Short mmCIF file of C-alpha atoms and ligand atoms in Angstrom, two decimals:
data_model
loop_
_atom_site.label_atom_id
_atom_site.label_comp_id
_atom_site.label_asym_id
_atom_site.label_seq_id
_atom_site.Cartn_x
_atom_site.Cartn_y
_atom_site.Cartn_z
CA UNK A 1 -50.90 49.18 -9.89
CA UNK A 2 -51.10 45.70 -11.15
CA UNK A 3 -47.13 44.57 -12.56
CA UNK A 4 -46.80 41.54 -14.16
CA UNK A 5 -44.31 39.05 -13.30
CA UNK A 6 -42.51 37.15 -15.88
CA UNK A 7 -43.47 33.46 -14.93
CA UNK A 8 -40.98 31.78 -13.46
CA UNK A 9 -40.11 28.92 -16.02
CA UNK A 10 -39.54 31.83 -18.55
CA UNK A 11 -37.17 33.31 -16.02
CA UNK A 12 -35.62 29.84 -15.65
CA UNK A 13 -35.35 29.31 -19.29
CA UNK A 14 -33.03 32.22 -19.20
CA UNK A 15 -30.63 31.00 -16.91
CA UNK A 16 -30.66 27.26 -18.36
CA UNK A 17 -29.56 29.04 -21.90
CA UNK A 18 -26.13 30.12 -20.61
CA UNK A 19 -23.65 28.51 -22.82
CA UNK A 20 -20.64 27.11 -20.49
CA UNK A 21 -17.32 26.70 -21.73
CA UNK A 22 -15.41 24.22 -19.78
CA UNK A 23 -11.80 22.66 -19.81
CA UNK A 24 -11.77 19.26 -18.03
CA UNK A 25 -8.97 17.10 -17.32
CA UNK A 26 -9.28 13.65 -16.74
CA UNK A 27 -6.73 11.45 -14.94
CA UNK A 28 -8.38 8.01 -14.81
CA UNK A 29 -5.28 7.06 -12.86
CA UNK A 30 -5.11 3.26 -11.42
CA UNK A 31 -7.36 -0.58 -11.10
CA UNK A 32 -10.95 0.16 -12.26
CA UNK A 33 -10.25 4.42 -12.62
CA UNK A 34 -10.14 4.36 -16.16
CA UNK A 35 -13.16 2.30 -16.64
CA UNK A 36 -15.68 4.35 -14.20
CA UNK A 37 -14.57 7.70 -15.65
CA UNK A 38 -14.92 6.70 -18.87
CA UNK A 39 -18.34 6.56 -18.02
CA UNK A 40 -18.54 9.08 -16.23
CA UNK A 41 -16.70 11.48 -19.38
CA UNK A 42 -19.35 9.98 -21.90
CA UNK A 43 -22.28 11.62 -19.49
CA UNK A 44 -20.86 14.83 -19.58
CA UNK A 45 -19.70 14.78 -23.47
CA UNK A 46 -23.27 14.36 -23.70
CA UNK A 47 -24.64 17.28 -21.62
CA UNK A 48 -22.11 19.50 -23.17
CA UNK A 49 -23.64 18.08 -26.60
CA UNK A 50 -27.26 18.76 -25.60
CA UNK A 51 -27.18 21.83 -24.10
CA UNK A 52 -24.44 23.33 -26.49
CA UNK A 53 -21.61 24.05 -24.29
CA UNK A 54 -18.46 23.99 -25.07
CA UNK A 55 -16.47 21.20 -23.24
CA UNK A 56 -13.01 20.24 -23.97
CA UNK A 57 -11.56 17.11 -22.84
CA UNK A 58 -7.92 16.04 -21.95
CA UNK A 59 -6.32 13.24 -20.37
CA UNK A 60 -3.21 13.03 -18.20
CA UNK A 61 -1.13 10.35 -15.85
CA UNK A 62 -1.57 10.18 -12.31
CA UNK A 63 -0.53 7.14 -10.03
CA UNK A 64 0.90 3.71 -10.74
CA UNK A 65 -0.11 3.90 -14.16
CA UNK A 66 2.41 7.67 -14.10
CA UNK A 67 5.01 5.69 -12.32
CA UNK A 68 5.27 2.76 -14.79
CA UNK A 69 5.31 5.06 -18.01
CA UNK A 70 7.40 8.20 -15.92
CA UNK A 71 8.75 7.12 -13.20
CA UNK A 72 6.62 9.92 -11.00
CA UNK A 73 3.69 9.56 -9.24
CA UNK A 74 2.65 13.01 -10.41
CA UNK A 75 4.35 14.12 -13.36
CA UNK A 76 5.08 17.48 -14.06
CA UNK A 77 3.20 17.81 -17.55
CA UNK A 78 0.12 16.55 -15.54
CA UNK A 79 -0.10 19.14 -13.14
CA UNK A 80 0.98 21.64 -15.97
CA UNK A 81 -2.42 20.42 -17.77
CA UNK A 82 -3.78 20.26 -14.29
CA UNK A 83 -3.23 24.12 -13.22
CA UNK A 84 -4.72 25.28 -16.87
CA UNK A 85 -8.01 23.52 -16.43
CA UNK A 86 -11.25 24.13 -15.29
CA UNK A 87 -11.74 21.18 -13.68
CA UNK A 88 -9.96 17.99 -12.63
CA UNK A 89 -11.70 14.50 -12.77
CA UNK A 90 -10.11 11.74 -11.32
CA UNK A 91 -10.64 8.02 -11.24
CA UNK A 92 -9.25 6.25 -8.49
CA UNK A 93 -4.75 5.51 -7.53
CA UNK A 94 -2.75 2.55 -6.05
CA UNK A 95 -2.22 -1.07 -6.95
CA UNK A 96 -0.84 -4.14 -4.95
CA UNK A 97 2.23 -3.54 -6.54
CA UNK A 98 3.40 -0.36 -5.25
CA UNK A 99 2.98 -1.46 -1.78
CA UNK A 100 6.37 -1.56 -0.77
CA UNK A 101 7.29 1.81 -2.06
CA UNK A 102 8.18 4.33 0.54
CA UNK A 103 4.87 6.82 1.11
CA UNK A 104 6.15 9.61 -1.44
CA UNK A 105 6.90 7.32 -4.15
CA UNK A 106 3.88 5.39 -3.82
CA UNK A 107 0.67 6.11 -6.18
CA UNK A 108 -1.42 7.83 -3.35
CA UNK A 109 1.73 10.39 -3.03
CA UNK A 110 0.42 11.48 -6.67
CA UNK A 111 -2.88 12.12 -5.76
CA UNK A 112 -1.72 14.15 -2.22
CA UNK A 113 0.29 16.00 -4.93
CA UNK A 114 -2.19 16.92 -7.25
CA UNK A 115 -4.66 18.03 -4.47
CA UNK A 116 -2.21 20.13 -2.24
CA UNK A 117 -1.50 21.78 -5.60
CA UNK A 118 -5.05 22.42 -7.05
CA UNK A 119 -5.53 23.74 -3.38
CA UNK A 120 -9.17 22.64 -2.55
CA UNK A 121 -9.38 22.10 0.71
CA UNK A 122 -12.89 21.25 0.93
CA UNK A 123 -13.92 17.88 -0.14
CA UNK A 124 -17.80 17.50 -0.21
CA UNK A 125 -18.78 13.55 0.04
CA UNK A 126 -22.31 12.64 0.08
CA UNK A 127 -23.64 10.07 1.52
CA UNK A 128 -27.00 9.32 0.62
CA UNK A 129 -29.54 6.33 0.74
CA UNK A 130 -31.01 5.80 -2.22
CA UNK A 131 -34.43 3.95 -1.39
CA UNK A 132 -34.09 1.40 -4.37
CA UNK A 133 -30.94 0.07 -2.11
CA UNK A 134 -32.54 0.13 1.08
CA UNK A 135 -31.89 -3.89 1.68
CA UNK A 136 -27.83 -3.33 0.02
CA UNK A 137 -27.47 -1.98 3.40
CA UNK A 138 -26.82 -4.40 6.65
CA UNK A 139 -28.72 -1.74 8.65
CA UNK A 140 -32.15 -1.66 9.13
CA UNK A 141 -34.68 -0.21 6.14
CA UNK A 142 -36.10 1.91 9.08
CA UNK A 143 -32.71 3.24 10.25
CA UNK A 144 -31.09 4.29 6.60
CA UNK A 145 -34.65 5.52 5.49
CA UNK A 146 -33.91 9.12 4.43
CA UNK A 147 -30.72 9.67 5.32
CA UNK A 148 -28.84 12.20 3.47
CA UNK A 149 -25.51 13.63 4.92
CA UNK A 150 -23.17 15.95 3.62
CA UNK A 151 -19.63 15.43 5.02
CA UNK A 152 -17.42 18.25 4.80
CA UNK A 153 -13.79 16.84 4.82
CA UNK A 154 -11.00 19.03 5.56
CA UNK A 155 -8.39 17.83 2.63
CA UNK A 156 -5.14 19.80 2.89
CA UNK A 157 -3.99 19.31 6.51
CA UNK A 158 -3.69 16.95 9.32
CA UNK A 159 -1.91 13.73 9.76
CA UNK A 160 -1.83 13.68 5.76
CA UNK A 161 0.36 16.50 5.24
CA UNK A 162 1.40 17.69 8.77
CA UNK A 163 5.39 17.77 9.37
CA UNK A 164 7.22 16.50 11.19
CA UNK A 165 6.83 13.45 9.40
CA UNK A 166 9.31 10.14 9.29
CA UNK A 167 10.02 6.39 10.13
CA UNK A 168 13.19 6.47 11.78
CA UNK A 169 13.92 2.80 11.05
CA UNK A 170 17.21 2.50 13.83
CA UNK A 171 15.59 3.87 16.41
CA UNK A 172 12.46 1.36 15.19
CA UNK A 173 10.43 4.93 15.46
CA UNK A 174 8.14 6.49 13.91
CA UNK A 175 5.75 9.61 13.40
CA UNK A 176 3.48 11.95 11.96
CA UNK A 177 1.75 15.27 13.15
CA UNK A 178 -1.61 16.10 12.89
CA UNK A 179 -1.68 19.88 12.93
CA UNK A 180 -3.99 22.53 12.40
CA UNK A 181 -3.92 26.67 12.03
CA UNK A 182 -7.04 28.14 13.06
CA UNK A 183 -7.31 29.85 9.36
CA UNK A 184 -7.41 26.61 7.83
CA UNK A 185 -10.06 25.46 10.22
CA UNK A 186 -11.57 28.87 9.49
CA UNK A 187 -11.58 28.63 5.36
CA UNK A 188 -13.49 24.84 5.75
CA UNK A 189 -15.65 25.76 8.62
CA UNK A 190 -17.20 28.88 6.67
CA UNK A 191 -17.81 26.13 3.59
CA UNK A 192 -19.82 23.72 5.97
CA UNK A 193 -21.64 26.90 7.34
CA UNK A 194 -22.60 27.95 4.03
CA UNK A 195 -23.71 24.40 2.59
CA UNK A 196 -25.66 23.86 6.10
CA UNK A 197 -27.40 26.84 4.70
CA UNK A 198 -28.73 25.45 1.66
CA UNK A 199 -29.72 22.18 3.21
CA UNK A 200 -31.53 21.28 6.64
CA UNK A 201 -29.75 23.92 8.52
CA UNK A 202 -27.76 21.49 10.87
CA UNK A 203 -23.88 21.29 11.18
CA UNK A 204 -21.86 18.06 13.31
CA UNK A 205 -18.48 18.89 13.97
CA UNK A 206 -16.48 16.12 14.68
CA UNK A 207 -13.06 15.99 16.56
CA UNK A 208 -11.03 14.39 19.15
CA UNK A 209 -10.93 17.57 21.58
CA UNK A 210 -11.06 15.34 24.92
CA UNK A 211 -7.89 14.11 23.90
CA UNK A 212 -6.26 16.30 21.29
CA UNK A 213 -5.12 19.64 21.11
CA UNK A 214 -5.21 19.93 17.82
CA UNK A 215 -9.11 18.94 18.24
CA UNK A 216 -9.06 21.78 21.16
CA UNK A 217 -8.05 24.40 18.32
CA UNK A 218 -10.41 22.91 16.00
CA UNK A 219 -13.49 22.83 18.63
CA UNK A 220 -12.83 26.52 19.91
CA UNK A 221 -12.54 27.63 16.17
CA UNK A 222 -15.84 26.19 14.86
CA UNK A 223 -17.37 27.74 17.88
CA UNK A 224 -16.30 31.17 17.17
CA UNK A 225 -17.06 30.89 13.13
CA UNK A 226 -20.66 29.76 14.25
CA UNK A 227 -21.41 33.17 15.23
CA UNK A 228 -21.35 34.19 11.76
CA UNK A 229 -24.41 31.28 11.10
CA UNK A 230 -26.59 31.93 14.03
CA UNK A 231 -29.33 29.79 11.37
CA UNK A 232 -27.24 26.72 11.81
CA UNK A 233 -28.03 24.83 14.64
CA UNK A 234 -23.96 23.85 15.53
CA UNK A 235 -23.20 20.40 17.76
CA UNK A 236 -20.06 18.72 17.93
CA UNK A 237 -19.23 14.93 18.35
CA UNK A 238 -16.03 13.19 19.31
CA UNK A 239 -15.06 11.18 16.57
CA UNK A 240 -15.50 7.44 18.26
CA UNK A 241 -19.33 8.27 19.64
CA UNK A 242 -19.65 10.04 15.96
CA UNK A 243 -18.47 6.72 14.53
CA UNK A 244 -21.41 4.97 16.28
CA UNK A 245 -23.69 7.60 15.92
CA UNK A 246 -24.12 7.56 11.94
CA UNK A 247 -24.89 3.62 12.34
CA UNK A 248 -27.68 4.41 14.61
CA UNK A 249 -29.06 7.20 13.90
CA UNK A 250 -27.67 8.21 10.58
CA UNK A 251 -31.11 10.50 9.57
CA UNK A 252 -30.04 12.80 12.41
CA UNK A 253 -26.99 14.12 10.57
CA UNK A 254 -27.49 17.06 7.77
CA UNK A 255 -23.55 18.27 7.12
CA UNK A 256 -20.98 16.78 9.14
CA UNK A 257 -17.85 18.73 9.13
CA UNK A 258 -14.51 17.08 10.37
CA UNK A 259 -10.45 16.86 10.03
CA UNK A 260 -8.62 15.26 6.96
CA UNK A 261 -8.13 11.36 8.27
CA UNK A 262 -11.39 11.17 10.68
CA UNK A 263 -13.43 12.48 7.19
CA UNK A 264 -11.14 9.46 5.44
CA UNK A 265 -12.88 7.01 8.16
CA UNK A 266 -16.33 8.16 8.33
CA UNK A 267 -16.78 8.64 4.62
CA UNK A 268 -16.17 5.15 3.85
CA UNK A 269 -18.31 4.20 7.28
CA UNK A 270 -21.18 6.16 5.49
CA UNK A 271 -20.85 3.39 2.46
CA UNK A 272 -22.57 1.18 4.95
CA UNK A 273 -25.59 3.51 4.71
CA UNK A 274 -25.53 3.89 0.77
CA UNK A 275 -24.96 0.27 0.45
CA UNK A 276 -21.64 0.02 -1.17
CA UNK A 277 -18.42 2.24 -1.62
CA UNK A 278 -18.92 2.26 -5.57
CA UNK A 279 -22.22 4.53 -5.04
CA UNK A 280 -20.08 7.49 -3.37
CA UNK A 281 -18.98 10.96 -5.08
CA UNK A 282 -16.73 13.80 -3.71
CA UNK A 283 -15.97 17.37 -4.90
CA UNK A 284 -13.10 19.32 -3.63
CA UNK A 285 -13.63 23.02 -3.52
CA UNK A 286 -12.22 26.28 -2.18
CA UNK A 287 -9.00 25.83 -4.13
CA UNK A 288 -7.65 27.27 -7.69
CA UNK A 289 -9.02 24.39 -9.15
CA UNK A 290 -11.70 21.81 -7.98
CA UNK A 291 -10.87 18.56 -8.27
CA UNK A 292 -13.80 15.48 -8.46
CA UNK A 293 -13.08 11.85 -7.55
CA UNK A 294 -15.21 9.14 -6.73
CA UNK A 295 -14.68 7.80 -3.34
CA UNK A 296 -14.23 4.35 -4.13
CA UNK A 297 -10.43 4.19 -4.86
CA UNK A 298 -8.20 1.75 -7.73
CA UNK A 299 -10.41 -1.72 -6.08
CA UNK A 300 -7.54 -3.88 -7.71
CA UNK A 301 -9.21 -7.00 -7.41
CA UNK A 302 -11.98 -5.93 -10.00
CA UNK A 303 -10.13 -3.52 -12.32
CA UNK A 304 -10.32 -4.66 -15.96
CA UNK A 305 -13.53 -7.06 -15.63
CA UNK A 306 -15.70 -4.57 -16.43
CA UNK A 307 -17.71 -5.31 -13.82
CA UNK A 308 -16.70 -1.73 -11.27
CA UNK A 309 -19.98 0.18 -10.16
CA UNK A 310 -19.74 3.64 -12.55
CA UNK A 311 -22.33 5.44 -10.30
CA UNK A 312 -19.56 7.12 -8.00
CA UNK A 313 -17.94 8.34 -11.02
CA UNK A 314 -21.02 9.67 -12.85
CA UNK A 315 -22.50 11.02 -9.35
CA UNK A 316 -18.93 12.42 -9.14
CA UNK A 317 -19.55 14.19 -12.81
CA UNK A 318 -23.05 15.77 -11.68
CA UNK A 319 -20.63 17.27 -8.83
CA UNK A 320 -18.43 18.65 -11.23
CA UNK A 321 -21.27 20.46 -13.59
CA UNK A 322 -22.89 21.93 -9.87
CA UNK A 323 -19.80 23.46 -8.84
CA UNK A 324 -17.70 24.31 -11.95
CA UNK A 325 -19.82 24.93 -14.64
CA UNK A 326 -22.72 26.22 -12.53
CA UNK A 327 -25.03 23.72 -14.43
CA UNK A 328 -27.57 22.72 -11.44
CA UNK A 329 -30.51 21.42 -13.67
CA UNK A 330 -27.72 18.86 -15.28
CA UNK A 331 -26.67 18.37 -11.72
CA UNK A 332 -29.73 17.29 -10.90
CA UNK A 333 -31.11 15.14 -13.73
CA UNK A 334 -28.00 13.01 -13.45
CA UNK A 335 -28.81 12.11 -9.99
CA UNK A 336 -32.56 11.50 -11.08
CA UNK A 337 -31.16 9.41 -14.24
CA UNK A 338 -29.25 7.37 -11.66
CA UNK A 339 -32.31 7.03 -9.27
CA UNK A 340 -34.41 5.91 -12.05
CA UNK A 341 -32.30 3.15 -13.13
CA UNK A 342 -31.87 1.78 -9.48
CA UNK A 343 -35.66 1.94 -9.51
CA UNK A 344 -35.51 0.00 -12.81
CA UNK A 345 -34.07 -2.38 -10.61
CA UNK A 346 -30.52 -2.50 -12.63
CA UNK A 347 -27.46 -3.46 -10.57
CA UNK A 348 -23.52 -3.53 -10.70
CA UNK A 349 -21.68 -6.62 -9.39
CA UNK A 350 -21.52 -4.46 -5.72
CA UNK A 351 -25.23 -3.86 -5.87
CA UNK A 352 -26.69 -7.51 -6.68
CA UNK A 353 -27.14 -8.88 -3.63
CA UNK A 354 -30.34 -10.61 -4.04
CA UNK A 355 -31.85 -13.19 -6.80
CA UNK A 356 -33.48 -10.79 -8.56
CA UNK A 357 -30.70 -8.38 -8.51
CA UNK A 358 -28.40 -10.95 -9.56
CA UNK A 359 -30.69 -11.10 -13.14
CA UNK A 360 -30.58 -7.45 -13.66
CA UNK A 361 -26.49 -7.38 -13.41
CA UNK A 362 -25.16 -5.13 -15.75
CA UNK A 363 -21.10 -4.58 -17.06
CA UNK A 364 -19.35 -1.07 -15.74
CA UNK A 365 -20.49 -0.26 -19.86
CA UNK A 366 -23.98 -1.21 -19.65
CA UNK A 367 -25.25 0.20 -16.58
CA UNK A 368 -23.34 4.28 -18.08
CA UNK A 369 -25.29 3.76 -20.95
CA UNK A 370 -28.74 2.45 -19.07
CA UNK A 371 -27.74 5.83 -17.06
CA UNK A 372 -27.06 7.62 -19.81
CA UNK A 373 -30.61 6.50 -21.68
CA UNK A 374 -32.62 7.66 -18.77
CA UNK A 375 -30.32 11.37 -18.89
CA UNK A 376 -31.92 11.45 -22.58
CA UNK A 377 -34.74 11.14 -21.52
CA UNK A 378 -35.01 13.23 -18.80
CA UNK A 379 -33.68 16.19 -20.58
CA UNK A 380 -35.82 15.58 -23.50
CA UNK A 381 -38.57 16.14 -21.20
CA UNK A 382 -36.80 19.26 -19.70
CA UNK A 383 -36.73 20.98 -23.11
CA UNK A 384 -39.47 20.40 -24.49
CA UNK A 385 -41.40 21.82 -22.02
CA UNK A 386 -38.82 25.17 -21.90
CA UNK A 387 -39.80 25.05 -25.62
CA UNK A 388 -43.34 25.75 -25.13
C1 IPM B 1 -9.71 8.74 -0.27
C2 IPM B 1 -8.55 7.79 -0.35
C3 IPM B 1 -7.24 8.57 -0.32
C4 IPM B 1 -7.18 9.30 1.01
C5 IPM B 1 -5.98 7.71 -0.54
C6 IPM B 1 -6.04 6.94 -1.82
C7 IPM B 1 -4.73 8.55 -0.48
O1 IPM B 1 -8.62 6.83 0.65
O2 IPM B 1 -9.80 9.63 -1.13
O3 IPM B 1 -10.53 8.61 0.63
O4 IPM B 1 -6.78 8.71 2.03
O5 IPM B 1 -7.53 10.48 1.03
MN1 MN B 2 -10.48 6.92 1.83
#
């Protein structure tokens, strides 16, 4: 008997017509924070808009800017509004000004705050090379071509939050513990197995087990939850030789899974390979509630010019519509939209390098809404064709 199928785009049609409703907070936090996110807000007002879903919006204090209205770093009434959302967008903490501070009163303590408490202990950074910023990067064309890594950053444990923890100023001594349990190397290993999965298959773990015994446990765990993925082809790197590895050869990574401060360092090594910091996104998972920030950080030096690259933030939105709001197809025509206006040949103070980047510079304002514009467009596209 002859049964016929539905054709796929009908059956996609379906799934694209599930109205989300969403509660995001935003905590634009410190330097240029409030100006990328507000960009990065204004893209995903507008998806909400176009697609009818229901989106609410609210904003809270995180950071220096907490500390000069509060007196806290996190305040309470933040991570109130924090716990009750969907979703958590944040810009960016710290400023020149806090720098004496002890580490729990400084801005950064906020942020440790807010993501020990949303309990994510994934963070997904990607680091890709987009092609229209091939000569942004000082590698090679030939090396960066087609590089796409996925670093899986363990975000809960470590050095970061690992006690015993002090500066004993008499004894002029001081220190810090970077400790694992094999569950929590467990939980993060299984969400790098999975992601592997979906992508090209290949996992990097990356540790320091020739010295450390923490990197011992963390080596011997990965090994065993491997089993599990007998698909995923599993290696593992110690964390200096990785260091050099993603300069020269970054195409051979796929997801590269590693420990809280070592996924610090090589996330901001694999700017080099997107061609600047303000390019990079992150999503934490795994927790009670995910929590997106752009890599970047406050970048006092710019904040207020109006000149800070928004594409980590917006990037950083098409993160938060894959994995809260289960909106893929938005997901992905962001990153096209941001593609296409790199391919326009638009650039952000970071991105100009050249003369004839330098005459398509574009304010933090202007390149959202040149982002935005091509979004429009592409989603235009998208439904008219569903409609036919
Ligand atoms: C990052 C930042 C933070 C970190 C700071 C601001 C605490 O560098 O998200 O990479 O070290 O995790
Ligand atoms: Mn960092």
């Amino acid at each position: 008997m002859l049964v016929r199928r539905l054709p796929s785009k009908t059956a996609h049609q379906f799934g694209e017509h599930a109205k989300m409703k969403l509660k995001v907070l935003i905590v634009a936090g410190d330097g240029i924070g409030p100006e990328v996110t507000a960009e990065a807000a204004r893209i995903l007002r507008s998806v909400a808009e176009w697609g009818g879903h229901d989106f609410e919006f609210h904003e809270a204090l995180i950071g220096g800017a907490a500390i000069k209205a509060q007196g806290t770093p996190l305040p309470s009434s933040t991570l109130d509004t924090a716990l009750e959302s969907d979703a958590v967008l944040l810009g960016a903490v710290g400023g020149n000004e806090f720098n004496s501070l002890p580490p729990d009163r400084r801005p950064e303590a906020g942020l440790l705050q807010i993501r020990q408490a949303l309990g994510g202990f994934a963070n997904l950074r990607p680091a890709f090379a987009h092609p229209a910023l091939a000569a942004n990067s000082p590698l090679k064309p030939e090396v960066i071509d087609g590089a796409d890594i996925l670093f899986v950053r363990e975000l809960l444990g470590g050095l970061y939050f690992g006690e015993p923890r002090q500066w004993d100023r008499e004894a002029g001594s001081a220190w810090n513990t970077m400790r694992y349990t094999r569950d929590e190397v467990i939980r993060v290993a299984r969400i790098a197995f999975e992601l592997a999965q979906k992508r090209r298959k290949k996992l990097t773990s990356v540790d320091k087990a020739n010295v450390l015994e923490v990197s011992q446990l963390w080596r011997a765990t990965v090994t065993e939850v491997a089993k599990d993925y007998p698909d995923v082809a599993l290696d593992h790197q110690y964390v200096d030789a990785m260091s050099m590895h993603l300069m020269n050869t970054p195409r051979n990574f796929d997801v590269v899974l590693t420990e809280n401060l070592f996924g610090d360092i090589l996330s901001d090594e694999s700017a080099v390979i997107t061609g600047s910091l303000g390019m990079l996104p992150s999503a934490t998972i795994g927790g009670q509630v995910n929590l997106y920030e752009p890599v970047h950080g406050s970048a006092p030096d710019i904040a207020g010019k109006g000149i800070a690259n928004p594409l980590g933030a917006i990037l950083t939105a098409a993160m938060l519509l894959r994995h809260s709001a289960n909106l893929e197809q938005d997901a992905l025509a962001i990153e096209t939209a941001v593609r296409k206006v790199l391919e326009q040949g638009y650039r952000t103070a970071d991105l100009a390098r050249s003369e004839k980047d330098k005459k398509m510079l574009l304010s933090t304002q202007a390149m959202g809404k040149q982002v935005h514009e091509a979004l429009n467009e592409i989603i235009d596209k998208r439904q008219a064709m569903h409609a036919v």
